[in-house]
Tab-separated table of C-alpha atoms and ligand atoms in Angstrom:
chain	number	residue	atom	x	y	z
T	1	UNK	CA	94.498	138.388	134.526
T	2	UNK	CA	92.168	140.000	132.321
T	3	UNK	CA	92.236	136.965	129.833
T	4	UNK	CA	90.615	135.154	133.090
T	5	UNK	CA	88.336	137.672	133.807
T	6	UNK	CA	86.954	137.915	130.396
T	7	UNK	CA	86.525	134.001	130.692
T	8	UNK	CA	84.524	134.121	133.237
T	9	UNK	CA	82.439	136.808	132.888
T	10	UNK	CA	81.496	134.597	129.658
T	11	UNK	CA	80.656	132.327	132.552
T	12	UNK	CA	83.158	129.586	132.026
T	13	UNK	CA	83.232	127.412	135.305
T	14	UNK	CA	86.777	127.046	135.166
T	15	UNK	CA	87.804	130.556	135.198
T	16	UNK	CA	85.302	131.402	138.087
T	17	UNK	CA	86.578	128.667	140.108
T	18	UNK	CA	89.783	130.122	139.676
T	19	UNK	CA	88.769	133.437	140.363
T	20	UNK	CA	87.246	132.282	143.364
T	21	UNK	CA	90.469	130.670	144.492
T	22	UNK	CA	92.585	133.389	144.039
T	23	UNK	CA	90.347	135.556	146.204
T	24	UNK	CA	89.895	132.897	148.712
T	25	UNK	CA	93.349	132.143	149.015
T	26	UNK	CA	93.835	136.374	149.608
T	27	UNK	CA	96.731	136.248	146.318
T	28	UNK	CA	97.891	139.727	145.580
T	29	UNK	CA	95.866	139.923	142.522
T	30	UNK	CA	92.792	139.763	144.530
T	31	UNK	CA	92.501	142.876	145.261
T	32	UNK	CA	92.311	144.149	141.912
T	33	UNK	CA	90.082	141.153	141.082
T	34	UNK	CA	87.628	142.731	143.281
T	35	UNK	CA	87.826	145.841	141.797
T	36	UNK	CA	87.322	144.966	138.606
T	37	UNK	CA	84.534	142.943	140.011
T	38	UNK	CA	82.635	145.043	141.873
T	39	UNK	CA	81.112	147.452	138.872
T	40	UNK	CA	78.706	144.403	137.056
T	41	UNK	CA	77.799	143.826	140.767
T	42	UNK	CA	74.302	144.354	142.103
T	43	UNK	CA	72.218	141.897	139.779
T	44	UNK	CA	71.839	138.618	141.969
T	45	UNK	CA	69.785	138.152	144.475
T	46	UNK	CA	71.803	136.675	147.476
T	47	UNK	CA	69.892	134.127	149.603
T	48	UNK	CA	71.590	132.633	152.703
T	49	UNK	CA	70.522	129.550	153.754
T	50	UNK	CA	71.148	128.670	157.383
T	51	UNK	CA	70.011	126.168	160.286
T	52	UNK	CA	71.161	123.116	162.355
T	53	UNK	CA	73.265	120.599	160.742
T	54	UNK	CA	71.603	118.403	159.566
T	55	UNK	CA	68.140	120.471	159.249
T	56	UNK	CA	68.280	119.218	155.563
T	57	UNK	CA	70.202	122.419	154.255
T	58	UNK	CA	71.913	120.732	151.591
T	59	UNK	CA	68.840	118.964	150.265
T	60	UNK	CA	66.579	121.909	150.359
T	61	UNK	CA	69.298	123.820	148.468
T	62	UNK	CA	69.331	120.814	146.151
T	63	UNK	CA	65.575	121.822	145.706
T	64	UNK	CA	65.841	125.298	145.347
T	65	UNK	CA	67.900	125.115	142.588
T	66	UNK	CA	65.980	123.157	140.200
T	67	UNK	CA	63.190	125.588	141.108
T	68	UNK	CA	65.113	128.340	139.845
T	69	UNK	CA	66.534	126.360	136.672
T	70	UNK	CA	63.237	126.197	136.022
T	71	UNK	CA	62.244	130.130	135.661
T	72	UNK	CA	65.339	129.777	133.309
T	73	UNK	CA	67.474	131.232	136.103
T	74	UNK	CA	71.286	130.690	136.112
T	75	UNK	CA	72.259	129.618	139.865
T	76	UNK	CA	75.569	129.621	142.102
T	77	UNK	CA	75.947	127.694	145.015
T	78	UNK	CA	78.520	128.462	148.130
T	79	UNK	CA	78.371	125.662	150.147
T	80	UNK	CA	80.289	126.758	153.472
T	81	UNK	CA	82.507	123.703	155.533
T	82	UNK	CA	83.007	125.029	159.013
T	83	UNK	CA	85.300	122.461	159.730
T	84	UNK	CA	87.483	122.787	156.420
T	85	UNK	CA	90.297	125.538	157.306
T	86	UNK	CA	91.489	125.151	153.744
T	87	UNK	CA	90.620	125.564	150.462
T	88	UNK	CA	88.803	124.679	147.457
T	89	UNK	CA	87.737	121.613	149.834
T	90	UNK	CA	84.354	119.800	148.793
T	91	UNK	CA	82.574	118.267	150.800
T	92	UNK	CA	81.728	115.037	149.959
T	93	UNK	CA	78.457	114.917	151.170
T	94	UNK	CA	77.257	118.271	149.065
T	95	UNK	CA	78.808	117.149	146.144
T	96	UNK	CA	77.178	113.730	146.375
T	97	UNK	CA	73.913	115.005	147.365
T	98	UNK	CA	73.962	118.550	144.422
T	99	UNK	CA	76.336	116.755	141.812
T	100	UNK	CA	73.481	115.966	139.455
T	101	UNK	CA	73.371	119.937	139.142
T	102	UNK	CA	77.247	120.619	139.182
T	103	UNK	CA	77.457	119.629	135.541
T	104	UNK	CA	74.540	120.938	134.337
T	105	UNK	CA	74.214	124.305	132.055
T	106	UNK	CA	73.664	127.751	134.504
T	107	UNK	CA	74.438	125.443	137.424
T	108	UNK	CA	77.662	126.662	139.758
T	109	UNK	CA	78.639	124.813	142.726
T	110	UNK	CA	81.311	125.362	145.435
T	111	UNK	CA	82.597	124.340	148.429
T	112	UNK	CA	84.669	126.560	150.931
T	113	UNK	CA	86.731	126.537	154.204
T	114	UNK	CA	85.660	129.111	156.511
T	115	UNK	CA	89.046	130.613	156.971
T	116	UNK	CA	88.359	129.971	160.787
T	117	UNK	CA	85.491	131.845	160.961
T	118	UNK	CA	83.042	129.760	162.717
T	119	UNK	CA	79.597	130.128	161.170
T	120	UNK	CA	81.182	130.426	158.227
T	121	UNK	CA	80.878	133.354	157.080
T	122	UNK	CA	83.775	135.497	155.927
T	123	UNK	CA	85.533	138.007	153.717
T	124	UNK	CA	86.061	134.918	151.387
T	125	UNK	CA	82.558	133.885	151.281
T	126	UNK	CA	81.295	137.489	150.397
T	127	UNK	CA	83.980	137.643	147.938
T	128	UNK	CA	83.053	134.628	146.209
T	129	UNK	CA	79.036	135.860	145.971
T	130	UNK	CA	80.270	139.294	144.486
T	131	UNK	CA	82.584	136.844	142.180
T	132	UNK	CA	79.224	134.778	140.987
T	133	UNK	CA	76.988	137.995	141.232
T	134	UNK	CA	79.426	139.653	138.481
T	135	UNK	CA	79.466	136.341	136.112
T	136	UNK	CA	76.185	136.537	134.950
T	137	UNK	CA	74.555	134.231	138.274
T	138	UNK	CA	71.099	135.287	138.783
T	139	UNK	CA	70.520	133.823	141.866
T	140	UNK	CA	73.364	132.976	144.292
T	141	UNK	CA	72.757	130.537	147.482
T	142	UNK	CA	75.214	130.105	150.185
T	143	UNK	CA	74.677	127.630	152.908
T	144	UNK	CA	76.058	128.016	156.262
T	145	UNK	CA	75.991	126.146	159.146
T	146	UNK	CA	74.203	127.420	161.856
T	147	UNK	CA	76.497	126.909	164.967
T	148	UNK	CA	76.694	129.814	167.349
T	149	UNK	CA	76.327	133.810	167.105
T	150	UNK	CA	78.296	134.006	163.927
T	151	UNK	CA	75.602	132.321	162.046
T	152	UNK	CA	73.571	135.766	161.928
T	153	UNK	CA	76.903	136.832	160.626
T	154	UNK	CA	74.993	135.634	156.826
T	155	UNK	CA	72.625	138.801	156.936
T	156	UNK	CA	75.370	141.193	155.868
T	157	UNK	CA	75.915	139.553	152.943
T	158	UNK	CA	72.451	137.891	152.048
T	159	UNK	CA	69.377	139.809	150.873
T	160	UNK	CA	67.021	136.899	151.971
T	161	UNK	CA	67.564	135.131	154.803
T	162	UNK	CA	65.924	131.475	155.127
T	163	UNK	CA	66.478	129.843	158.654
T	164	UNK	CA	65.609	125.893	158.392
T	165	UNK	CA	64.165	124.191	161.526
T	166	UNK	CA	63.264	120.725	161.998
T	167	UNK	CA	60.531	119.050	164.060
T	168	UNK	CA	62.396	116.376	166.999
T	169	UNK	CA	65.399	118.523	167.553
T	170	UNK	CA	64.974	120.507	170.879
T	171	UNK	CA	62.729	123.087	169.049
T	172	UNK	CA	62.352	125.565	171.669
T	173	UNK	CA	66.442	126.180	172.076
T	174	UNK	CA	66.794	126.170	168.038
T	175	UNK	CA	63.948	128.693	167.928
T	176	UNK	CA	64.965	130.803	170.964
T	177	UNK	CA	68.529	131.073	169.783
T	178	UNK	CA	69.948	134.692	170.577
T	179	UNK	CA	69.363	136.939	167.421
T	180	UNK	CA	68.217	134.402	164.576
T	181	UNK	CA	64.769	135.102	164.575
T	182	UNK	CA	65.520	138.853	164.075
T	183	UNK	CA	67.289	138.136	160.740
T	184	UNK	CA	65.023	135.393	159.324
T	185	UNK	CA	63.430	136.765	156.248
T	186	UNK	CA	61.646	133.103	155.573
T	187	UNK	CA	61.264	130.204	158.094
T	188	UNK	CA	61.616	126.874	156.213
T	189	UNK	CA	60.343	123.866	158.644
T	190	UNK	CA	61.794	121.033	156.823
T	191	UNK	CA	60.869	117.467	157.525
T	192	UNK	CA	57.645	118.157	157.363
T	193	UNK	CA	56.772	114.502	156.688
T	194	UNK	CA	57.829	113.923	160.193
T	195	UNK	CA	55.709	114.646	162.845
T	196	UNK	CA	56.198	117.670	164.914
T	197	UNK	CA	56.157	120.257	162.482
T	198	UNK	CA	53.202	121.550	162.632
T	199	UNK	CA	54.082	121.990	166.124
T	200	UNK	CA	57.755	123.915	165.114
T	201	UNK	CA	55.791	126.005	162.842
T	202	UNK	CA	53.359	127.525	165.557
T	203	UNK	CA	56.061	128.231	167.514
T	204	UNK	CA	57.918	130.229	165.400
T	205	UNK	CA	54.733	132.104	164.651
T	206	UNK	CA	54.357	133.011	168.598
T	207	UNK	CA	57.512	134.065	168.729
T	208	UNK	CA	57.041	136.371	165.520
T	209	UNK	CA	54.442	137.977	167.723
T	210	UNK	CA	56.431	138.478	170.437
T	211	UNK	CA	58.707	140.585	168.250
T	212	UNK	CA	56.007	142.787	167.343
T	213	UNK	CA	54.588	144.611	164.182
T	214	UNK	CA	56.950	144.658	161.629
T	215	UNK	CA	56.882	145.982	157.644
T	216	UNK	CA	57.587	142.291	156.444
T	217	UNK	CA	56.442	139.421	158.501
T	218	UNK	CA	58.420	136.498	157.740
T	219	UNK	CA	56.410	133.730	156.434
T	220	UNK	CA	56.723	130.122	158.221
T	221	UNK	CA	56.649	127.115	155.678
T	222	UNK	CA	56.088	123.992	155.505
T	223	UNK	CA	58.701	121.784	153.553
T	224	UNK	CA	59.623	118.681	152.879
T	225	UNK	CA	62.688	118.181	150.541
T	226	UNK	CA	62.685	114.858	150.083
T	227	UNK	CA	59.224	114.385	149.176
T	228	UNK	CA	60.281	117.937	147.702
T	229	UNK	CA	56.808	119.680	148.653
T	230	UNK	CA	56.600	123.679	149.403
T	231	UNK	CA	60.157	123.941	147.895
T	232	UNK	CA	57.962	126.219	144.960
T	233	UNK	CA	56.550	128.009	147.949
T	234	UNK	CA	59.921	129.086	149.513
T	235	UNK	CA	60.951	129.962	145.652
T	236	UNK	CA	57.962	132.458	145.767
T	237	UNK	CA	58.096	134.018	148.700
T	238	UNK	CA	61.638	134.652	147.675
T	239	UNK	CA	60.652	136.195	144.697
T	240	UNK	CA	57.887	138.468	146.741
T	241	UNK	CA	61.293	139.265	149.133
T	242	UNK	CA	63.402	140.726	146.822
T	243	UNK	CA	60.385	142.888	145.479
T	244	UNK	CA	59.570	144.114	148.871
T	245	UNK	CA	63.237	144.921	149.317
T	246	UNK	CA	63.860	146.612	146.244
T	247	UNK	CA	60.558	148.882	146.507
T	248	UNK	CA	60.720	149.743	150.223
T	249	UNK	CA	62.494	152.167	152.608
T	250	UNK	CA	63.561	148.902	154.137
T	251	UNK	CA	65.217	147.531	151.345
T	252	UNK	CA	67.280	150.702	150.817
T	253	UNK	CA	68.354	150.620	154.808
T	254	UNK	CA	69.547	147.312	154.648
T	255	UNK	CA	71.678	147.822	151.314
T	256	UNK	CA	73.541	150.961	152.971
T	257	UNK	CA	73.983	149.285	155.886
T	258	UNK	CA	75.524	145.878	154.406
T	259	UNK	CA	77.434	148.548	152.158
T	260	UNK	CA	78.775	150.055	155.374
T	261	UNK	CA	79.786	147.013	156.790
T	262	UNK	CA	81.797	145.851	153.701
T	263	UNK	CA	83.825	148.602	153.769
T	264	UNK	CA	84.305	148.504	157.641
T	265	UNK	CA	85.246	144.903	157.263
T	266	UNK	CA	88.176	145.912	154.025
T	267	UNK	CA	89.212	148.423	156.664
T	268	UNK	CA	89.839	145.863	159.435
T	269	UNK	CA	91.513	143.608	157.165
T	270	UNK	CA	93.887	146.107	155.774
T	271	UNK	CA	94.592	147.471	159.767
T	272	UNK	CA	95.346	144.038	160.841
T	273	UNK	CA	97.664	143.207	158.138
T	274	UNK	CA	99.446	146.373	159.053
T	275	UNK	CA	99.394	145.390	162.726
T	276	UNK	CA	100.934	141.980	162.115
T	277	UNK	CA	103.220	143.038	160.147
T	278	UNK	CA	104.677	146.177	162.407
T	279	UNK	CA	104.711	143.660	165.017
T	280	UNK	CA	106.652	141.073	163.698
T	281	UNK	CA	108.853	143.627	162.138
T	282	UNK	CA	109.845	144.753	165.425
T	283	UNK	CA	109.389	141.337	167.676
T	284	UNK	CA	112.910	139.284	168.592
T	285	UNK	CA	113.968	137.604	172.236
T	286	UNK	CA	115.654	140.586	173.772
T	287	UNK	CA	112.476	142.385	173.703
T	288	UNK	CA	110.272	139.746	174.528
T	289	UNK	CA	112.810	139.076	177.809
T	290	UNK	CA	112.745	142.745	178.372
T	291	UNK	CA	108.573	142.561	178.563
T	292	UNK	CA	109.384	139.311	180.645
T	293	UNK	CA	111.238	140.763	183.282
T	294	UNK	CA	109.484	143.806	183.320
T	295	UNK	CA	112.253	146.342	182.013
T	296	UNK	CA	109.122	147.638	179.551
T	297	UNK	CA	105.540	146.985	178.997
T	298	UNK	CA	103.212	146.368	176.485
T	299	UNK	CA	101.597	149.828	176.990
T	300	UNK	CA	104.513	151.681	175.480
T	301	UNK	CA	105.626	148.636	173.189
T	302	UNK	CA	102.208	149.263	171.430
T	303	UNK	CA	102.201	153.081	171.637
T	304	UNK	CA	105.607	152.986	170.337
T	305	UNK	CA	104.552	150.776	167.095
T	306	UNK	CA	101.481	152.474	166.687
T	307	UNK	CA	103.589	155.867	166.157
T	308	UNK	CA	105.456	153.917	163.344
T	309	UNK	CA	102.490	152.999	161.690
T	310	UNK	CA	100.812	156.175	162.056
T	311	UNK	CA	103.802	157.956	160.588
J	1	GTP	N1	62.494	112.897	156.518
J	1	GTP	C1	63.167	113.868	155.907
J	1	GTP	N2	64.509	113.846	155.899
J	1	GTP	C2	65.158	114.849	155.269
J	1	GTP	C3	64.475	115.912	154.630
J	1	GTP	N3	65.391	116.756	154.121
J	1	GTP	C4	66.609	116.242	154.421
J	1	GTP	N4	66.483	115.085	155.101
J	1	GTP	C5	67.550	114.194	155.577
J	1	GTP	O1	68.304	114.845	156.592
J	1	GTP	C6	69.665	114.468	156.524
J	1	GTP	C7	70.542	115.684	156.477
J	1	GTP	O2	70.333	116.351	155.252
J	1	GTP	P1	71.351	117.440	154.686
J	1	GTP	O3	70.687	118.041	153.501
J	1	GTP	O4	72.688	116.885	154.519
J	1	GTP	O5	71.379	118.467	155.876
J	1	GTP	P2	72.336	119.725	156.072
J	1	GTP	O6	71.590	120.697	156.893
J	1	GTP	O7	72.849	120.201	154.759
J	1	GTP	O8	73.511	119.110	156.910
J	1	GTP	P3	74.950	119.772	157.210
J	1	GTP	O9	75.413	120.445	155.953
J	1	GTP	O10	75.788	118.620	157.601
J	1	GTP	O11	74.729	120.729	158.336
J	1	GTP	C8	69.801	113.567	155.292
J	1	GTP	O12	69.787	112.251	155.708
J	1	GTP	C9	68.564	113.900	154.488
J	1	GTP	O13	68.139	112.845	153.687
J	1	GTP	C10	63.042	115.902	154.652
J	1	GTP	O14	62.358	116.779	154.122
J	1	GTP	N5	62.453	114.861	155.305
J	2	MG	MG1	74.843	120.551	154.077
């Protein structure tokens, strides 16, 4: 274990694709993999990248990165599948479309299920960011899919927050959806060579109004990643992110507060395992007939296991 943590912290691929797996894949080791992790933590700046499918994630990512190569950065990539359960999966489109950076130098791509989380997001994901943060990545991206409320899921782990929107796609509902434009730290209108996004982008800037005067007013950009213009924009505005975050009260508020939520979500991990466990300890067919026919119920049953596990 420590042979394949030194490995990787050397920052060879192999061994942090392994490390990764083992975490995802919730092994025993990983908890001590995560402890061991944890203290060269801190370092990389986490950007989520999230939107529609097919807003152009991938290929803006695709963008992103060699922005980044070129300051010299060294970049992971967590590329989330919402409809993968399992793991390790690539998919083939990411690969296809970000495999020209997979085998270069300082480059780190992976796919991953999202353990049947739905946005994507999850213990696993984090897990794997921490993983990259400790080997050395300066710059970690993760792309998740935006489908539903568990898309906003991406600011607890993320320091920057890009939301991608595309002209043509029902702009008003991507815009309005419930919470996203709270969390965006940058507003990426992609397909800008399409018409329409001028349009997108003034929209998004009324509705930046309408959530009044804040500290940092998230810029709206134009971008087009395949003719791959205001990609060194985005990169910028990035960069002027993680300065505002790291020299305002802000900043320091949303670190304790992602802090907070990592350990509440360890917590309710550990409490669940407990609480699947006591139950299936005790579970078997008389008691389930007794619950059936109404010789107990599920009030007690519960207060009775929870006694156990208090004890
Ligand atoms: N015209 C135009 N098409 C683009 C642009 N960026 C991406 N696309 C196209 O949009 C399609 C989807 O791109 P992806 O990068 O796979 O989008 P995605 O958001 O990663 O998709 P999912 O991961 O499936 O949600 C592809 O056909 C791209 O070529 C752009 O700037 N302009
Ligand atoms: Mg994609």
């Amino acid at each position: 274990m420590d042979k394949l943590l030194t490995r990787a912290f050397d920052g060879d691929p192999r061994s942090i694709g392994r490390l990764i797996s083992l975490v995802e894949a919730e092994s025993p080791e990983s908890k001590e993999i995560m402890k061991k992790i944890y203290p060269r933590t801190g370092g990389a700046h986490v950007i989520g990248i999230t939107g529609s499918p097919g807003a152009g994630k991938s290929t803006f990512v695709d963008r992103l990165i060699s922005q980044f190569k070129a300051d010299g950065k060294k970049v992971g990539v967590i590329a989330i599948d919402p409809s993968s359960p399992f793991t390790g999966g690539a998919i083939l489109g990411d690969r296809l479309r970000m495999q020209d950076h997979a085998v270069e130098e300082g480059v780190f791509i992976r796919s991953m299920g999202s353990r049947g989380n739905l946005g994507g997001v999850s213990r696993g994901t984090h897990e794997a960011a921490l993983i990259l943060d400790a080997c050395g990545f300066d710059i970690v991206l993760i792309e998740t899919v935006g489908v539903g409320q568990s898309e906003v899921d991406i600011v607890k782990i993320a320091d920057t927050v890009c939301l991608i929107l595309t002209p043509g796609m029902g702009d008003d509902v991507q815009i309005m959806k419930a919470g996203i434009m709270e969390i965006a730290d940058v507003f990426v209108v992609n397909k800008a060579d399409k018409e329409g996004a001028d349009k997108v982008a003034a929209d998004v800037q009324v509705m930046l109004k309408m959530l009044g005067e804040r500290e940092w007013v998230p810029p709206v950009v134009l971008v087009s990643s395949n003719k791959n213009t205001g990609v060194d924009k985005v990169k910028d505005i990035i960069g002027a992110h993680e300065k505002y975050l790291n020299e305002s009260a802000e900043g320091r508020r949303r670190r304790w507060s992602q802090l907070e939520m990592e350990v509440e979500s360890i917590l309710r991990g550990e409490i669940s395992a407990v609480v699947e466990k006591s139950w299936k300890a005790r579970k078997n067919d008389e008691l389930m007939l007794s619950l059936s026919e109404r010789r107990s119920d599920p009030y007690t049953l519960a207060g009775e296991i929870m006694e156990e596990i208090m004890k």
